[in-house]
Coordinates of N, CA and C in Angstrom, one line a residue:
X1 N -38.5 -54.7 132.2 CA -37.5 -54.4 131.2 C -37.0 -53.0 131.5
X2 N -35.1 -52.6 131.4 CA -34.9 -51.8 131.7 C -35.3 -50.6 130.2
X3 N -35.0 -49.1 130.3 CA -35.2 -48.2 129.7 C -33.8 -48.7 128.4
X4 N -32.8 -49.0 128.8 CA -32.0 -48.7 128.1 C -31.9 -51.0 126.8
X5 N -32.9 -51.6 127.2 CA -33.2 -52.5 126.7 C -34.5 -52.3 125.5
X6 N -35.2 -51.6 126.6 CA -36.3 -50.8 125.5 C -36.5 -50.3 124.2
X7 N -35.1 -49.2 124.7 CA -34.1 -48.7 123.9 C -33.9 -49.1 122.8
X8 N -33.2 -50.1 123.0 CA -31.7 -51.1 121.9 C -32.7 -52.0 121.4
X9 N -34.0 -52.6 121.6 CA -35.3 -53.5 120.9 C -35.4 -52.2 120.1
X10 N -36.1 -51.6 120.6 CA -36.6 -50.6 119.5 C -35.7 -50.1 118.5
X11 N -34.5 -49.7 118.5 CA -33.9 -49.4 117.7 C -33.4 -50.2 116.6
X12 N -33.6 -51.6 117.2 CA -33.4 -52.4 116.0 C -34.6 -52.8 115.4
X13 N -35.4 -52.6 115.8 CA -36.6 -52.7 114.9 C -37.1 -51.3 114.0
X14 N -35.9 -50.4 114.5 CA -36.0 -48.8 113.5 C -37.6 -48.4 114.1
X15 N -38.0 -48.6 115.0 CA -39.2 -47.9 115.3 C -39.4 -47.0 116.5
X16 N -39.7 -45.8 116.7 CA -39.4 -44.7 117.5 C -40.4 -45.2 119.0
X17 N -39.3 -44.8 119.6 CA -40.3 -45.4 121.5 C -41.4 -44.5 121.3
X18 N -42.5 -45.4 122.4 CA -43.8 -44.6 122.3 C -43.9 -44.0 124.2
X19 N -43.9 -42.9 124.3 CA -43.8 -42.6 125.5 C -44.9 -41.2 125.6
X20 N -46.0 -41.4 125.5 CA -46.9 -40.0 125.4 C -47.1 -39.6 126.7
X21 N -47.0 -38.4 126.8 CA -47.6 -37.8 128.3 C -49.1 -37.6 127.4
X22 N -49.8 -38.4 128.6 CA -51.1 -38.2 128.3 C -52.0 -38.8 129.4
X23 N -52.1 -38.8 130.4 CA -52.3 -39.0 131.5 C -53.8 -38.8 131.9
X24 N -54.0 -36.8 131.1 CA -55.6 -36.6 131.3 C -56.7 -37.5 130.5
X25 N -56.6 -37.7 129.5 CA -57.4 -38.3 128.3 C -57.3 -39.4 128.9
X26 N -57.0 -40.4 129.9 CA -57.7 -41.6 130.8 C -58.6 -41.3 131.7
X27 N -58.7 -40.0 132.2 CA -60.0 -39.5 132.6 C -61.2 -40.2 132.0
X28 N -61.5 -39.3 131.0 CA -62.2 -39.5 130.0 C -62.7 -41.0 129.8
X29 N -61.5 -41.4 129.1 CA -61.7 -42.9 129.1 C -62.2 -43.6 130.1
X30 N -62.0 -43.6 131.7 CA -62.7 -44.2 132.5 C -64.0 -43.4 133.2
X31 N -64.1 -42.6 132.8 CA -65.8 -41.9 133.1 C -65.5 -41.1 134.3
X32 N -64.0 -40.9 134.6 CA -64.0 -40.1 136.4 C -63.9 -38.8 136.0
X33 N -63.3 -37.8 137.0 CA -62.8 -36.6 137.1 C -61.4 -36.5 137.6
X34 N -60.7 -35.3 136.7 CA -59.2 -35.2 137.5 C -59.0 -34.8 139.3
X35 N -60.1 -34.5 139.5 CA -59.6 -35.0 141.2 C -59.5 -35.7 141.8
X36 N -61.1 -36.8 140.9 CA -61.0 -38.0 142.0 C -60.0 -38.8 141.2
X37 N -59.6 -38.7 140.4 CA -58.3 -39.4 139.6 C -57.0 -38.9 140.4
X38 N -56.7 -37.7 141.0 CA -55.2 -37.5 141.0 C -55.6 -37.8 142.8
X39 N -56.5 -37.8 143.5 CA -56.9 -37.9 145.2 C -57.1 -39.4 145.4
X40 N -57.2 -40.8 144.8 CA -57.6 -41.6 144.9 C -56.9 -42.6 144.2
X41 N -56.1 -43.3 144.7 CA -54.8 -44.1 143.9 C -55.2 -45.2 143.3
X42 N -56.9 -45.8 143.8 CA -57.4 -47.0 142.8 C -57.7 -46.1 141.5
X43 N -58.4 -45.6 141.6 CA -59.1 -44.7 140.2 C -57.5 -43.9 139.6
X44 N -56.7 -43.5 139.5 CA -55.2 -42.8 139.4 C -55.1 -44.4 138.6
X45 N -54.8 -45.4 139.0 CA -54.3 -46.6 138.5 C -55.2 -47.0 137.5
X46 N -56.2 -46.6 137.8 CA -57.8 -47.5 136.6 C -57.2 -46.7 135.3
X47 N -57.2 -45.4 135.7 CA -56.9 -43.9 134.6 C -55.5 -44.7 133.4
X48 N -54.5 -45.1 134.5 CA -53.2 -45.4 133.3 C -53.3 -46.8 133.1
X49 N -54.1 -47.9 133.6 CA -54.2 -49.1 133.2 C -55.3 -48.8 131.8
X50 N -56.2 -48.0 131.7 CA -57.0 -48.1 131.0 C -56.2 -47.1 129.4
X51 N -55.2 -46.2 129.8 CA -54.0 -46.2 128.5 C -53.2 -46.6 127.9
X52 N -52.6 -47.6 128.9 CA -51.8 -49.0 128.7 C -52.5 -49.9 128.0
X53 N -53.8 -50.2 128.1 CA -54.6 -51.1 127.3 C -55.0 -50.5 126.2
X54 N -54.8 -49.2 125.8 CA -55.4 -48.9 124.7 C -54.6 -48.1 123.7
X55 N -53.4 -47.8 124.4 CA -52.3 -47.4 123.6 C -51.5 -48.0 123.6
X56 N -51.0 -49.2 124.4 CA -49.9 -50.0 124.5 C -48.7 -49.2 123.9
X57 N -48.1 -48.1 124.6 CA -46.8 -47.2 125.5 C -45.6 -48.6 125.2
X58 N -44.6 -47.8 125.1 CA -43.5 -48.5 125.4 C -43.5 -48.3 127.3
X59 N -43.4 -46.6 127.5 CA -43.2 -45.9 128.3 C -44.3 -45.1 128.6
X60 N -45.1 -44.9 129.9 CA -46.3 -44.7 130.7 C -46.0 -44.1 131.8
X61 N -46.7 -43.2 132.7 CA -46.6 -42.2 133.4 C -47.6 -41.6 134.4
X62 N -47.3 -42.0 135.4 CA -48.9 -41.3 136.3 C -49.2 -40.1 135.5
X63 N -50.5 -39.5 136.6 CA -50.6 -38.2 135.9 C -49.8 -36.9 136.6
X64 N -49.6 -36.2 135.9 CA -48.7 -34.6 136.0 C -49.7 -34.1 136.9
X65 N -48.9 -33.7 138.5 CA -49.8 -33.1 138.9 C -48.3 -32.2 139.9
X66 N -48.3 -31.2 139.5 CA -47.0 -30.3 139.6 C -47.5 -29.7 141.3
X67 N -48.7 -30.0 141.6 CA -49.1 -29.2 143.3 C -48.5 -30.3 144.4
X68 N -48.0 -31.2 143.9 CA -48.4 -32.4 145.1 C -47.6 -31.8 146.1
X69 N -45.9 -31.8 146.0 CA -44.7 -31.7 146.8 C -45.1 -30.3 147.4
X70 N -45.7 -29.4 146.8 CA -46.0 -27.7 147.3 C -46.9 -28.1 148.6
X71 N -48.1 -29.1 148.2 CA -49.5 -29.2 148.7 C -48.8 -29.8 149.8
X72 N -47.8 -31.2 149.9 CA -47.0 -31.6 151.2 C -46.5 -30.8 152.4
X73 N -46.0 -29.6 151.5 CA -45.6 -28.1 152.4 C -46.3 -27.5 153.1
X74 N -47.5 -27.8 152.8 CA -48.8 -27.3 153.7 C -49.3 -26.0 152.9
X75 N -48.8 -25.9 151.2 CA -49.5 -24.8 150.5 C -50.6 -25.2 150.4
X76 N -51.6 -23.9 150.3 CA -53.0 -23.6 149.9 C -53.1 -24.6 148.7
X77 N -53.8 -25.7 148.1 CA -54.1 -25.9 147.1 C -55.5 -26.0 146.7
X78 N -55.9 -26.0 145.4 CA -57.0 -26.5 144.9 C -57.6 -26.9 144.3
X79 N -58.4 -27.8 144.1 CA -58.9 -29.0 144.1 C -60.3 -29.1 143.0
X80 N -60.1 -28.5 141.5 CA -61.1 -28.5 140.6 C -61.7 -29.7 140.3
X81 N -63.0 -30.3 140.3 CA -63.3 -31.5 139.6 C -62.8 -31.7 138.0
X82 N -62.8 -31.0 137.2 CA -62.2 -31.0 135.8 C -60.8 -30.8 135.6
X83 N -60.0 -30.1 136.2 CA -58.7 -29.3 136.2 C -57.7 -29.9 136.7
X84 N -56.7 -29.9 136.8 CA -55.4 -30.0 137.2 C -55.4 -29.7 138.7
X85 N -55.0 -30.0 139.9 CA -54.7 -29.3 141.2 C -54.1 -28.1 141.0
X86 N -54.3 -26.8 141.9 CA -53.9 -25.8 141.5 C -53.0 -25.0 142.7
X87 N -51.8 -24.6 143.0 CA -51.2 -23.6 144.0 C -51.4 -22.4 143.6
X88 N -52.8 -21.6 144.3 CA -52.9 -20.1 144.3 C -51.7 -19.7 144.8
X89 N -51.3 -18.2 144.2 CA -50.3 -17.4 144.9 C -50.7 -16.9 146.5
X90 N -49.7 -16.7 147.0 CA -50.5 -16.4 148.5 C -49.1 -15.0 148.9
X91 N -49.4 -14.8 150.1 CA -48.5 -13.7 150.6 C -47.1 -15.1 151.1
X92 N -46.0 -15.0 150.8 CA -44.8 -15.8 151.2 C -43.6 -15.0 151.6
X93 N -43.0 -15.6 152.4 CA -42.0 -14.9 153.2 C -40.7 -15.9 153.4
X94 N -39.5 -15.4 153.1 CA -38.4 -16.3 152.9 C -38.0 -16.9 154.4
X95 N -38.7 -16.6 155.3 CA -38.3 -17.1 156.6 C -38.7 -18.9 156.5
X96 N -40.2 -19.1 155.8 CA -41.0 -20.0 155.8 C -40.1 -21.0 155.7
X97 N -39.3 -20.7 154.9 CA -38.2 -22.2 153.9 C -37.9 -22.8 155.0
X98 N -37.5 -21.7 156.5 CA -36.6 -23.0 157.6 C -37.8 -24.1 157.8
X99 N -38.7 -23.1 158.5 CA -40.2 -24.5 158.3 C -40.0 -25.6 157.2
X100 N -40.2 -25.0 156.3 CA -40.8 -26.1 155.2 C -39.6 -27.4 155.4
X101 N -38.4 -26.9 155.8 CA -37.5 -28.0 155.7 C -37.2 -29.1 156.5
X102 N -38.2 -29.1 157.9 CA -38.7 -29.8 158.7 C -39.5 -30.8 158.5
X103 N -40.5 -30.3 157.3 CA -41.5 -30.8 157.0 C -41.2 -32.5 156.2
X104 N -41.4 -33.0 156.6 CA -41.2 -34.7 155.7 C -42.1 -35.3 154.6
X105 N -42.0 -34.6 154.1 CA -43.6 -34.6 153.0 C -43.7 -36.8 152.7
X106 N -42.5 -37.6 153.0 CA -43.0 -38.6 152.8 C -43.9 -39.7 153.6
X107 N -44.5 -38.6 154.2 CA -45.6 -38.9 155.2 C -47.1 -38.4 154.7
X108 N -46.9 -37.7 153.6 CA -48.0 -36.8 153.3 C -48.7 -37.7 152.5
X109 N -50.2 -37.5 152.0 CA -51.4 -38.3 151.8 C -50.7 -38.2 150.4
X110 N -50.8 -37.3 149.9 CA -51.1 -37.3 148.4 C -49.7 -37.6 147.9
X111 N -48.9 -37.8 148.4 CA -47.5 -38.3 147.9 C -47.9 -39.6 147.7
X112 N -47.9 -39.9 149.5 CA -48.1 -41.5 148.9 C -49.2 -42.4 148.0
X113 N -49.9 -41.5 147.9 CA -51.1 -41.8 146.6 C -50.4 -42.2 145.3
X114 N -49.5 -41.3 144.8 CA -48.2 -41.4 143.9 C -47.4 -43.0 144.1
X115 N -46.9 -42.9 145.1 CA -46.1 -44.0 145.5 C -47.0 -45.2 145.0
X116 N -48.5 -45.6 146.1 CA -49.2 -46.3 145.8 C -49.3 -46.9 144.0
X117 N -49.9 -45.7 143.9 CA -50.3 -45.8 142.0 C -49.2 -46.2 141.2
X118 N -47.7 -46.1 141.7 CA -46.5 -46.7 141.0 C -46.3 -48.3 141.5
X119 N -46.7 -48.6 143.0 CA -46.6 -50.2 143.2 C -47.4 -51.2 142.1
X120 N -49.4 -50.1 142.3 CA -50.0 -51.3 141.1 C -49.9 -51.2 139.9
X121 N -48.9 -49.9 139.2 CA -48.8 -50.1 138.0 C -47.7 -50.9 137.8
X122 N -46.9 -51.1 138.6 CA -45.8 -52.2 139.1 C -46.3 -53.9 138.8
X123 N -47.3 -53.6 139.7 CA -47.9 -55.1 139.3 C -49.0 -55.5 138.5
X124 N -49.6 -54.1 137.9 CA -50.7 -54.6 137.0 C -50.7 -54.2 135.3
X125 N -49.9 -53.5 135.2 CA -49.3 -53.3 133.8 C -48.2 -54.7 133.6
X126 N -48.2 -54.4 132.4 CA -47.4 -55.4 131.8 C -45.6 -55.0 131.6
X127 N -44.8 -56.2 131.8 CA -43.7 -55.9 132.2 C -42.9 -55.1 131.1
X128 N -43.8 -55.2 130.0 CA -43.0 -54.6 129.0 C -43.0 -53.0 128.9
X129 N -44.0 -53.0 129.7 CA -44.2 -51.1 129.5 C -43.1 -51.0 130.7
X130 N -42.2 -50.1 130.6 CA -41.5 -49.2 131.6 C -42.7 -48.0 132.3
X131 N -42.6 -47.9 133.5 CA -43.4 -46.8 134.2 C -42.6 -45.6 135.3
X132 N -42.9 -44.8 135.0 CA -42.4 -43.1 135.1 C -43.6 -42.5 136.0
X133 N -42.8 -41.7 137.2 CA -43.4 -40.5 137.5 C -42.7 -39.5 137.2
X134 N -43.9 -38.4 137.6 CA -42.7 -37.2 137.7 C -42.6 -36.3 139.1
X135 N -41.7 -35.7 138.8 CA -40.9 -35.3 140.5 C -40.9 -33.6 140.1
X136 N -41.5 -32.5 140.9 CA -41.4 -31.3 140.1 C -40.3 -30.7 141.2
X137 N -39.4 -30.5 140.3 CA -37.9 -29.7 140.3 C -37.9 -28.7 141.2
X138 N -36.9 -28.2 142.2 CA -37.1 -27.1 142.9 C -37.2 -26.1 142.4
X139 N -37.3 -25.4 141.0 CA -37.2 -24.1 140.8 C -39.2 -24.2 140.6
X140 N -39.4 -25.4 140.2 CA -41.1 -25.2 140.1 C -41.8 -25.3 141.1
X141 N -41.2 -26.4 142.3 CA -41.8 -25.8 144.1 C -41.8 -24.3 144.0
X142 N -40.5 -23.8 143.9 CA -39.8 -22.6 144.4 C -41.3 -22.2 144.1
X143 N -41.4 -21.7 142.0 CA -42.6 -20.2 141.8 C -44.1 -21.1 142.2
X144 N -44.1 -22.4 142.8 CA -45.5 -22.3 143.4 C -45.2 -21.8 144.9
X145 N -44.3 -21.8 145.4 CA -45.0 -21.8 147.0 C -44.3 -20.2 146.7
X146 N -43.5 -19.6 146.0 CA -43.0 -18.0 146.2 C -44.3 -17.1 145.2
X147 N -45.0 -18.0 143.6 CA -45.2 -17.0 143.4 C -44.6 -17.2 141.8
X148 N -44.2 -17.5 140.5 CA -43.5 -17.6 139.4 C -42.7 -16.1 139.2
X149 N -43.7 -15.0 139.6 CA -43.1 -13.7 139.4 C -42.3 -13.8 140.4
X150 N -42.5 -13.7 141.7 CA -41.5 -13.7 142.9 C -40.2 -14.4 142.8
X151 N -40.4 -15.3 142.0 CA -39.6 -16.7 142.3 C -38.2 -16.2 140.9
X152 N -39.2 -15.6 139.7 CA -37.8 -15.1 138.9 C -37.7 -13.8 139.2
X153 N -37.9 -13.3 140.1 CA -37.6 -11.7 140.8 C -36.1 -12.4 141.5
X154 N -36.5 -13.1 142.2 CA -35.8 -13.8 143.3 C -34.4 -14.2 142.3
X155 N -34.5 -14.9 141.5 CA -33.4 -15.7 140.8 C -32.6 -14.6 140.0
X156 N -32.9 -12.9 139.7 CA -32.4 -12.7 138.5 C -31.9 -11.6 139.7
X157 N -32.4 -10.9 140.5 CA -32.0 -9.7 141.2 C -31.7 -10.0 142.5
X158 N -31.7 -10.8 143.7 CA -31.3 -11.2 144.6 C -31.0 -12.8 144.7
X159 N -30.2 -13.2 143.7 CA -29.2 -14.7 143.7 C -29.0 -15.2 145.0
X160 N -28.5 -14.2 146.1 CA -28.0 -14.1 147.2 C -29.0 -14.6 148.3
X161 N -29.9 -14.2 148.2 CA -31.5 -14.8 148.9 C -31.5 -16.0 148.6
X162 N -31.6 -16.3 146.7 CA -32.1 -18.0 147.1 C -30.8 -19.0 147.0
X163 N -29.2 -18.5 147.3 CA -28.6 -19.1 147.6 C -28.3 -19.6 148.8
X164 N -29.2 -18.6 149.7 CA -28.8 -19.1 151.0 C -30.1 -19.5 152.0
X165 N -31.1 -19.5 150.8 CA -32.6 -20.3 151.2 C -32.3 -22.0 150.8
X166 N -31.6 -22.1 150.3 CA -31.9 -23.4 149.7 C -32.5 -24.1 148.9
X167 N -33.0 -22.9 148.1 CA -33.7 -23.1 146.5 C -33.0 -23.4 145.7

C-alpha cells in the first residue's frame, strides 16, 4: 500500500497515522543489543518485525543510525553494545572531500545491512504497514565527518569553502 492510500483510509476513518520512531525499544523486546541489532541485518529485522507485531504501525522504520554513510567514508566509528554507533570528532581537512567522493559507499557492509533489512521487511511484514528508512542529510555527514562545531563555523563564516567542497 502506497503512503498516500494509507493516508486517504485513515482519514476517513478520522484516525491519526501511526508512525513511531521507535526502533531502540525492539532491542529490548528481542533480548539483543544495539550493535548486534544495527551490525547484523537478521537480528536489525527480528528488532522491527518484533514492533510490527506488537504495535501494528501504519508506518515502521529501520533503526536511526545517523554513522552509517560517515562510517562508509572510512570515518572513525564506534561501536557501543548499548548505544547508538558513534562518529568521534577527529582532526579533518577540506582536501579529504576530493577522496571521500571517489568513495562508493554502495559497496560498503553496513549500508547494505540497511538495504538487506529493507528487502525482509519487504517480505516479512505485512503489506499494510508502509516501511521507511532513513538517509542522513549532507549537512549531518558534513558535522560528523567535519566536527558539528567545524561544520557550523564552516556554514556561517566561510560559505565560500563549503560551496565549493560540495557540502
Amino acid at each position: 500500500m502506497k503512503l498516500a492510500e494509507i493516508a486517504q483510509e485513515s482519514f476517513k476513518q478520522k484516525r491519526r497515522l501511526i508512525a513511531p520512531l521507535m526502533g531502540f525499544p525492539g532491542v529490548v523486546l528481542t533480548g539483543t543489543n544495539i550493535k548486534l541489532a544495527q551490525q547484523n541485518y537478521g537480528l536489525h529485522y527480528k528488532v522491527i518485525k518484533a514492533l510490527a507485531d506488537k504495535f501494528s504501525p501504519d508506518i515502521i522504520f529501520t533503526l536511526m543510525d545517523l554513522s552509517v554513510e560517515a562510517n562508509a567514508l572510512g570515518m572513525y566509528t564506534l561501536f557501543p553494545r548499548e548505544n547508538p554507533a558513534a562518529v568521534p570528532t577527529g582532526k579533518f581537512d577540506m582536501e579529504e572531500i576530493k577522496e571521500l567522493r571517489e568513495i562508493n559507499i554502495s559497496f560498503d557492509t553496513r549500508v547494505n545491512g540497511y538495504v538487506e533489512t529493507m528487502k525482509l521487511m519487504s517480505i516479512g511484514l505485512s503489506k499494510e504497514i508502509l516501511k521507511g528508512a532513513y538517509v542522513t542529510g549532507p549537512y549531518t555527514l558534513a558535522s560528523l565527518i567535519m566536527g558539528a562545531i567545524e561544520a557550523v563555523k564552516a556554514t556561517k563564516w566561510q560559505p565560500e569553502r563549503r560551496a565549493n567542497s560540495g557540502l
